[in-house]
Amino acid sequence: MRSELAKRSYAVRPIAFGTNTDPYQPIEGEWRIARGCIELLSECNHPLTITTKSDRVVRDLDLLAPMAAKGLVSVAMSITSLDPVIARTLEPRAPHPRKRLAAIAALTEAGVPCSVSVAPVIPAITDGEMEKILEQAAAAGARGAFFLPVRLPWEVAPLFRAWLDTHFPDRADKVMAIIRSLRGGRVNDPDFFTRMQGSGPWAELMRTRFRIAVHRYGLDKGRMPLRCDQFRPPRGPQGELFD
């Protein structure tokens, strides 16, 4: 990362942590990979966004709070369900939902703008919790929100079906039928422009409910724009002797 940021051709844009996999895996406490990257971005005044399901993010508040004061960082906390049984079986390695709400409160108290990601929304399993998640996230201090219907790409689909058969056998077929209705008759929609939103009446119902709840709980403040004008290239491994 240091080498990339030091290139003369580098164009500054916010770097997104957590769009592919969570940067705060349990092993982060030992390996500190995310923290090392944040340290470098802080050194360079480089903007970043973080999406995570973990309250471990608050361990880096000593870095994130000063960056937030400069308009350089925002965090999205992902909450799938407030039901501890569903959360434990669906996300067994992720912290309890209450810890995530507490993390939103801690981030907000430290001045780090925080939003809530209601994702993934699983029809007939967690969709009934949408409004409650938004209400409690707003009470914790979140300023924005977004949601994503469940996606089942590649090997995720059989794993998800096995989870349904184990924990919700009474409604497994119903859940899969609704998912297919969201995805144009398939279990997954690979199209870049529709895969994150879904289509059809179920998707429209989710969007309507979400829009009403977001307005009700004041989560429509919009995303905090991050500043790119403060960036300074990092010093290379040889320092500035040959710059």
JSON list of N, CA, C and O in Angstrom, two decimals, residues 3-37:
[
{"chain": "A", "resi": 3, "resn": "SER", "atom": "N", "xyz": [3.79, 1.61, -1.25]},
{"chain": "A", "resi": 3, "resn": "SER", "atom": "CA", "xyz": [4.36, 1.78, -2.58]},
{"chain": "A", "resi": 3, "resn": "SER", "atom": "C", "xyz": [3.33, 2.35, -3.56]},
{"chain": "A", "resi": 3, "resn": "SER", "atom": "O", "xyz": [3.66, 3.23, -4.37]},
{"chain": "A", "resi": 4, "resn": "GLU", "atom": "N", "xyz": [2.09, 1.87, -3.48]},
{"chain": "A", "resi": 4, "resn": "GLU", "atom": "CA", "xyz": [1.05, 2.36, -4.38]},
{"chain": "A", "resi": 4, "resn": "GLU", "atom": "C", "xyz": [0.72, 3.83, -4.11]},
{"chain": "A", "resi": 4, "resn": "GLU", "atom": "O", "xyz": [0.58, 4.63, -5.04]},
{"chain": "A", "resi": 5, "resn": "LEU", "atom": "N", "xyz": [0.59, 4.18, -2.85]},
{"chain": "A", "resi": 5, "resn": "LEU", "atom": "CA", "xyz": [0.23, 5.55, -2.52]},
{"chain": "A", "resi": 5, "resn": "LEU", "atom": "C", "xyz": [1.33, 6.55, -2.86]},
{"chain": "A", "resi": 5, "resn": "LEU", "atom": "O", "xyz": [1.08, 7.73, -3.05]},
{"chain": "A", "resi": 6, "resn": "ALA", "atom": "N", "xyz": [2.57, 6.06, -2.92]},
{"chain": "A", "resi": 6, "resn": "ALA", "atom": "CA", "xyz": [3.71, 6.93, -3.20]},
{"chain": "A", "resi": 6, "resn": "ALA", "atom": "C", "xyz": [3.91, 7.20, -4.68]},
{"chain": "A", "resi": 6, "resn": "ALA", "atom": "O", "xyz": [4.72, 8.06, -5.05]},
{"chain": "A", "resi": 7, "resn": "LYS", "atom": "N", "xyz": [3.18, 6.49, -5.55]},
{"chain": "A", "resi": 7, "resn": "LYS", "atom": "CA", "xyz": [3.36, 6.69, -6.99]},
{"chain": "A", "resi": 7, "resn": "LYS", "atom": "C", "xyz": [2.89, 8.10, -7.39]},
{"chain": "A", "resi": 7, "resn": "LYS", "atom": "O", "xyz": [1.86, 8.58, -6.92]},
{"chain": "A", "resi": 8, "resn": "ARG", "atom": "N", "xyz": [3.64, 8.72, -8.29]},
{"chain": "A", "resi": 8, "resn": "ARG", "atom": "CA", "xyz": [3.28, 10.06, -8.74]},
{"chain": "A", "resi": 8, "resn": "ARG", "atom": "C", "xyz": [1.93, 10.07, -9.45]},
{"chain": "A", "resi": 8, "resn": "ARG", "atom": "O", "xyz": [1.23, 11.09, -9.47]},
{"chain": "A", "resi": 9, "resn": "SER", "atom": "N", "xyz": [1.56, 8.96, -10.05]},
{"chain": "A", "resi": 9, "resn": "SER", "atom": "CA", "xyz": [0.31, 8.88, -10.81]},
{"chain": "A", "resi": 9, "resn": "SER", "atom": "C", "xyz": [-0.90, 8.56, -9.93]},
{"chain": "A", "resi": 9, "resn": "SER", "atom": "O", "xyz": [-2.02, 8.51, -10.43]},
{"chain": "A", "resi": 10, "resn": "TYR", "atom": "N", "xyz": [-0.68, 8.35, -8.63]},
{"chain": "A", "resi": 10, "resn": "TYR", "atom": "CA", "xyz": [-1.77, 7.92, -7.77]},
{"chain": "A", "resi": 10, "resn": "TYR", "atom": "C", "xyz": [-2.84, 9.02, -7.67]},
{"chain": "A", "resi": 10, "resn": "TYR", "atom": "O", "xyz": [-2.53, 10.18, -7.40]},
{"chain": "A", "resi": 11, "resn": "ALA", "atom": "N", "xyz": [-4.10, 8.65, -7.89]},
{"chain": "A", "resi": 11, "resn": "ALA", "atom": "CA", "xyz": [-5.24, 9.56, -7.76]},
{"chain": "A", "resi": 11, "resn": "ALA", "atom": "C", "xyz": [-6.00, 9.22, -6.49]},
{"chain": "A", "resi": 11, "resn": "ALA", "atom": "O", "xyz": [-6.42, 8.08, -6.30]},
{"chain": "A", "resi": 12, "resn": "VAL", "atom": "N", "xyz": [-6.20, 10.19, -5.64]},
{"chain": "A", "resi": 12, "resn": "VAL", "atom": "CA", "xyz": [-6.80, 9.96, -4.33]},
{"chain": "A", "resi": 12, "resn": "VAL", "atom": "C", "xyz": [-8.31, 9.80, -4.43]},
{"chain": "A", "resi": 12, "resn": "VAL", "atom": "O", "xyz": [-9.00, 10.67, -4.96]},
{"chain": "A", "resi": 13, "resn": "ARG", "atom": "N", "xyz": [-8.80, 8.69, -3.93]},
{"chain": "A", "resi": 13, "resn": "ARG", "atom": "CA", "xyz": [-10.22, 8.44, -3.73]},
{"chain": "A", "resi": 13, "resn": "ARG", "atom": "C", "xyz": [-10.37, 7.63, -2.46]},
{"chain": "A", "resi": 13, "resn": "ARG", "atom": "O", "xyz": [-9.45, 6.90, -2.08]},
{"chain": "A", "resi": 14, "resn": "PRO", "atom": "N", "xyz": [-11.50, 7.71, -1.76]},
{"chain": "A", "resi": 14, "resn": "PRO", "atom": "CA", "xyz": [-11.66, 6.92, -0.53]},
{"chain": "A", "resi": 14, "resn": "PRO", "atom": "C", "xyz": [-11.45, 5.44, -0.79]},
{"chain": "A", "resi": 14, "resn": "PRO", "atom": "O", "xyz": [-11.95, 4.89, -1.77]},
{"chain": "A", "resi": 15, "resn": "ILE", "atom": "N", "xyz": [-10.69, 4.80, 0.08]},
{"chain": "A", "resi": 15, "resn": "ILE", "atom": "CA", "xyz": [-10.48, 3.36, 0.01]},
{"chain": "A", "resi": 15, "resn": "ILE", "atom": "C", "xyz": [-11.53, 2.70, 0.91]},
{"chain": "A", "resi": 15, "resn": "ILE", "atom": "O", "xyz": [-11.74, 3.12, 2.05]},
{"chain": "A", "resi": 16, "resn": "ALA", "atom": "N", "xyz": [-12.19, 1.67, 0.38]},
{"chain": "A", "resi": 16, "resn": "ALA", "atom": "CA", "xyz": [-13.26, 1.00, 1.10]},
{"chain": "A", "resi": 16, "resn": "ALA", "atom": "C", "xyz": [-12.76, -0.29, 1.73]},
{"chain": "A", "resi": 16, "resn": "ALA", "atom": "O", "xyz": [-12.35, -1.21, 1.02]},
{"chain": "A", "resi": 17, "resn": "PHE", "atom": "N", "xyz": [-12.77, -0.36, 3.04]},
{"chain": "A", "resi": 17, "resn": "PHE", "atom": "CA", "xyz": [-12.47, -1.59, 3.78]},
{"chain": "A", "resi": 17, "resn": "PHE", "atom": "C", "xyz": [-13.78, -2.33, 4.02]},
{"chain": "A", "resi": 17, "resn": "PHE", "atom": "O", "xyz": [-14.74, -1.75, 4.48]},
{"chain": "A", "resi": 18, "resn": "GLY", "atom": "N", "xyz": [-13.82, -3.63, 3.73]},
{"chain": "A", "resi": 18, "resn": "GLY", "atom": "CA", "xyz": [-14.97, -4.44, 4.11]},
{"chain": "A", "resi": 18, "resn": "GLY", "atom": "C", "xyz": [-15.98, -4.69, 3.02]},
{"chain": "A", "resi": 18, "resn": "GLY", "atom": "O", "xyz": [-17.03, -5.25, 3.29]},
{"chain": "A", "resi": 19, "resn": "THR", "atom": "N", "xyz": [-15.69, -4.28, 1.78]},
{"chain": "A", "resi": 19, "resn": "THR", "atom": "CA", "xyz": [-16.66, -4.52, 0.71]},
{"chain": "A", "resi": 19, "resn": "THR", "atom": "C", "xyz": [-16.57, -5.95, 0.20]},
{"chain": "A", "resi": 19, "resn": "THR", "atom": "O", "xyz": [-17.51, -6.46, -0.41]},
{"chain": "A", "resi": 20, "resn": "ASN", "atom": "N", "xyz": [-15.45, -6.61, 0.42]},
{"chain": "A", "resi": 20, "resn": "ASN", "atom": "CA", "xyz": [-15.29, -7.99, -0.03]},
{"chain": "A", "resi": 20, "resn": "ASN", "atom": "C", "xyz": [-15.33, -8.96, 1.16]},
{"chain": "A", "resi": 20, "resn": "ASN", "atom": "O", "xyz": [-16.04, -9.96, 1.12]},
{"chain": "A", "resi": 21, "resn": "THR", "atom": "N", "xyz": [-14.58, -8.65, 2.19]},
{"chain": "A", "resi": 21, "resn": "THR", "atom": "CA", "xyz": [-14.65, -9.45, 3.41]},
{"chain": "A", "resi": 21, "resn": "THR", "atom": "C", "xyz": [-14.38, -8.54, 4.60]},
{"chain": "A", "resi": 21, "resn": "THR", "atom": "O", "xyz": [-13.77, -7.47, 4.45]},
{"chain": "A", "resi": 22, "resn": "ASP", "atom": "N", "xyz": [-14.84, -8.92, 5.76]},
{"chain": "A", "resi": 22, "resn": "ASP", "atom": "CA", "xyz": [-14.76, -8.05, 6.93]},
{"chain": "A", "resi": 22, "resn": "ASP", "atom": "C", "xyz": [-13.31, -7.83, 7.34]},
{"chain": "A", "resi": 22, "resn": "ASP", "atom": "O", "xyz": [-12.55, -8.77, 7.53]},
{"chain": "A", "resi": 23, "resn": "PRO", "atom": "N", "xyz": [-12.88, -6.57, 7.51]},
{"chain": "A", "resi": 23, "resn": "PRO", "atom": "CA", "xyz": [-11.50, -6.30, 7.92]},
{"chain": "A", "resi": 23, "resn": "PRO", "atom": "C", "xyz": [-11.24, -6.64, 9.38]},
{"chain": "A", "resi": 23, "resn": "PRO", "atom": "O", "xyz": [-10.07, -6.68, 9.80]},
{"chain": "A", "resi": 24, "resn": "TYR", "atom": "N", "xyz": [-12.29, -6.87, 10.16]},
{"chain": "A", "resi": 24, "resn": "TYR", "atom": "CA", "xyz": [-12.11, -7.16, 11.59]},
{"chain": "A", "resi": 24, "resn": "TYR", "atom": "C", "xyz": [-12.46, -8.61, 11.92]},
{"chain": "A", "resi": 24, "resn": "TYR", "atom": "O", "xyz": [-13.31, -8.89, 12.77]},
{"chain": "A", "resi": 25, "resn": "GLN", "atom": "N", "xyz": [-11.80, -9.53, 11.21]},
{"chain": "A", "resi": 25, "resn": "GLN", "atom": "CA", "xyz": [-11.89, -10.94, 11.56]},
{"chain": "A", "resi": 25, "resn": "GLN", "atom": "C", "xyz": [-11.28, -11.15, 12.96]},
{"chain": "A", "resi": 25, "resn": "GLN", "atom": "O", "xyz": [-10.48, -10.34, 13.42]},
{"chain": "A", "resi": 26, "resn": "PRO", "atom": "N", "xyz": [-11.63, -12.23, 13.64]},
{"chain": "A", "resi": 26, "resn": "PRO", "atom": "CA", "xyz": [-11.07, -12.45, 14.98]},
{"chain": "A", "resi": 26, "resn": "PRO", "atom": "C", "xyz": [-9.54, -12.40, 15.01]},
{"chain": "A", "resi": 26, "resn": "PRO", "atom": "O", "xyz": [-8.95, -11.91, 15.98]},
{"chain": "A", "resi": 27, "resn": "ILE", "atom": "N", "xyz": [-8.88, -12.86, 13.94]},
{"chain": "A", "resi": 27, "resn": "ILE", "atom": "CA", "xyz": [-7.42, -12.90, 13.94]},
{"chain": "A", "resi": 27, "resn": "ILE", "atom": "C", "xyz": [-6.80, -11.51, 13.83]},
{"chain": "A", "resi": 27, "resn": "ILE", "atom": "O", "xyz": [-5.59, -11.34, 14.03]},
{"chain": "A", "resi": 28, "resn": "GLU", "atom": "N", "xyz": [-7.64, -10.50, 13.53]},
{"chain": "A", "resi": 28, "resn": "GLU", "atom": "CA", "xyz": [-7.11, -9.13, 13.46]},
{"chain": "A", "resi": 28, "resn": "GLU", "atom": "C", "xyz": [-6.49, -8.71, 14.78]},
{"chain": "A", "resi": 28, "resn": "GLU", "atom": "O", "xyz": [-5.54, -7.93, 14.82]},
{"chain": "A", "resi": 29, "resn": "GLY", "atom": "N", "xyz": [-7.02, -9.23, 15.89]},
{"chain": "A", "resi": 29, "resn": "GLY", "atom": "CA", "xyz": [-6.45, -8.89, 17.19]},
{"chain": "A", "resi": 29, "resn": "GLY", "atom": "C", "xyz": [-4.99, -9.29, 17.32]},
{"chain": "A", "resi": 29, "resn": "GLY", "atom": "O", "xyz": [-4.23, -8.68, 18.06]},
{"chain": "A", "resi": 30, "resn": "GLU", "atom": "N", "xyz": [-4.59, -10.33, 16.58]},
{"chain": "A", "resi": 30, "resn": "GLU", "atom": "CA", "xyz": [-3.21, -10.79, 16.62]},
{"chain": "A", "resi": 30, "resn": "GLU", "atom": "C", "xyz": [-2.38, -10.24, 15.46]},
{"chain": "A", "resi": 30, "resn": "GLU", "atom": "O", "xyz": [-1.26, -9.78, 15.65]},
{"chain": "A", "resi": 31, "resn": "TRP", "atom": "N", "xyz": [-2.96, -10.27, 14.26]},
{"chain": "A", "resi": 31, "resn": "TRP", "atom": "CA", "xyz": [-2.19, -9.88, 13.07]},
{"chain": "A", "resi": 31, "resn": "TRP", "atom": "C", "xyz": [-2.20, -8.36, 12.84]},
{"chain": "A", "resi": 31, "resn": "TRP", "atom": "O", "xyz": [-1.28, -7.84, 12.24]},
{"chain": "A", "resi": 32, "resn": "ARG", "atom": "N", "xyz": [-3.29, -7.68, 13.23]},
{"chain": "A", "resi": 32, "resn": "ARG", "atom": "CA", "xyz": [-3.38, -6.22, 13.14]},
{"chain": "A", "resi": 32, "resn": "ARG", "atom": "C", "xyz": [-3.13, -5.71, 11.71]},
{"chain": "A", "resi": 32, "resn": "ARG", "atom": "O", "xyz": [-2.49, -4.66, 11.52]},
{"chain": "A", "resi": 33, "resn": "ILE", "atom": "N", "xyz": [-3.66, -6.42, 10.74]},
{"chain": "A", "resi": 33, "resn": "ILE", "atom": "CA", "xyz": [-3.49, -5.99, 9.35]},
{"chain": "A", "resi": 33, "resn": "ILE", "atom": "C", "xyz": [-4.30, -4.72, 9.06]},
{"chain": "A", "resi": 33, "resn": "ILE", "atom": "O", "xyz": [-3.79, -3.76, 8.47]},
{"chain": "A", "resi": 34, "resn": "ALA", "atom": "N", "xyz": [-5.57, -4.73, 9.46]},
{"chain": "A", "resi": 34, "resn": "ALA", "atom": "CA", "xyz": [-6.40, -3.55, 9.23]},
{"chain": "A", "resi": 34, "resn": "ALA", "atom": "C", "xyz": [-5.82, -2.34, 9.95]},
{"chain": "A", "resi": 34, "resn": "ALA", "atom": "O", "xyz": [-5.75, -1.24, 9.38]},
{"chain": "A", "resi": 35, "resn": "ARG", "atom": "N", "xyz": [-5.36, -2.55, 11.19]},
{"chain": "A", "resi": 35, "resn": "ARG", "atom": "CA", "xyz": [-4.81, -1.42, 11.93]},
{"chain": "A", "resi": 35, "resn": "ARG", "atom": "C", "xyz": [-3.57, -0.86, 11.24]},
{"chain": "A", "resi": 35, "resn": "ARG", "atom": "O", "xyz": [-3.40, 0.36, 11.15]},
{"chain": "A", "resi": 36, "resn": "GLY", "atom": "N", "xyz": [-2.71, -1.74, 10.73]},
{"chain": "A", "resi": 36, "resn": "GLY", "atom": "CA", "xyz": [-1.52, -1.26, 10.04]},
{"chain": "A", "resi": 36, "resn": "GLY", "atom": "C", "xyz": [-1.87, -0.42, 8.83]},
{"chain": "A", "resi": 36, "resn": "GLY", "atom": "O", "xyz": [-1.24, 0.61, 8.56]},
{"chain": "A", "resi": 37, "resn": "CYS", "atom": "N", "xyz": [-2.90, -0.85, 8.09]},
{"chain": "A", "resi": 37, "resn": "CYS", "atom": "CA", "xyz": [-3.34, -0.08, 6.92]},
{"chain": "A", "resi": 37, "resn": "CYS", "atom": "C", "xyz": [-3.92, 1.27, 7.35]},
{"chain": "A", "resi": 37, "resn": "CYS", "atom": "O", "xyz": [-3.66, 2.30, 6.71]}
]
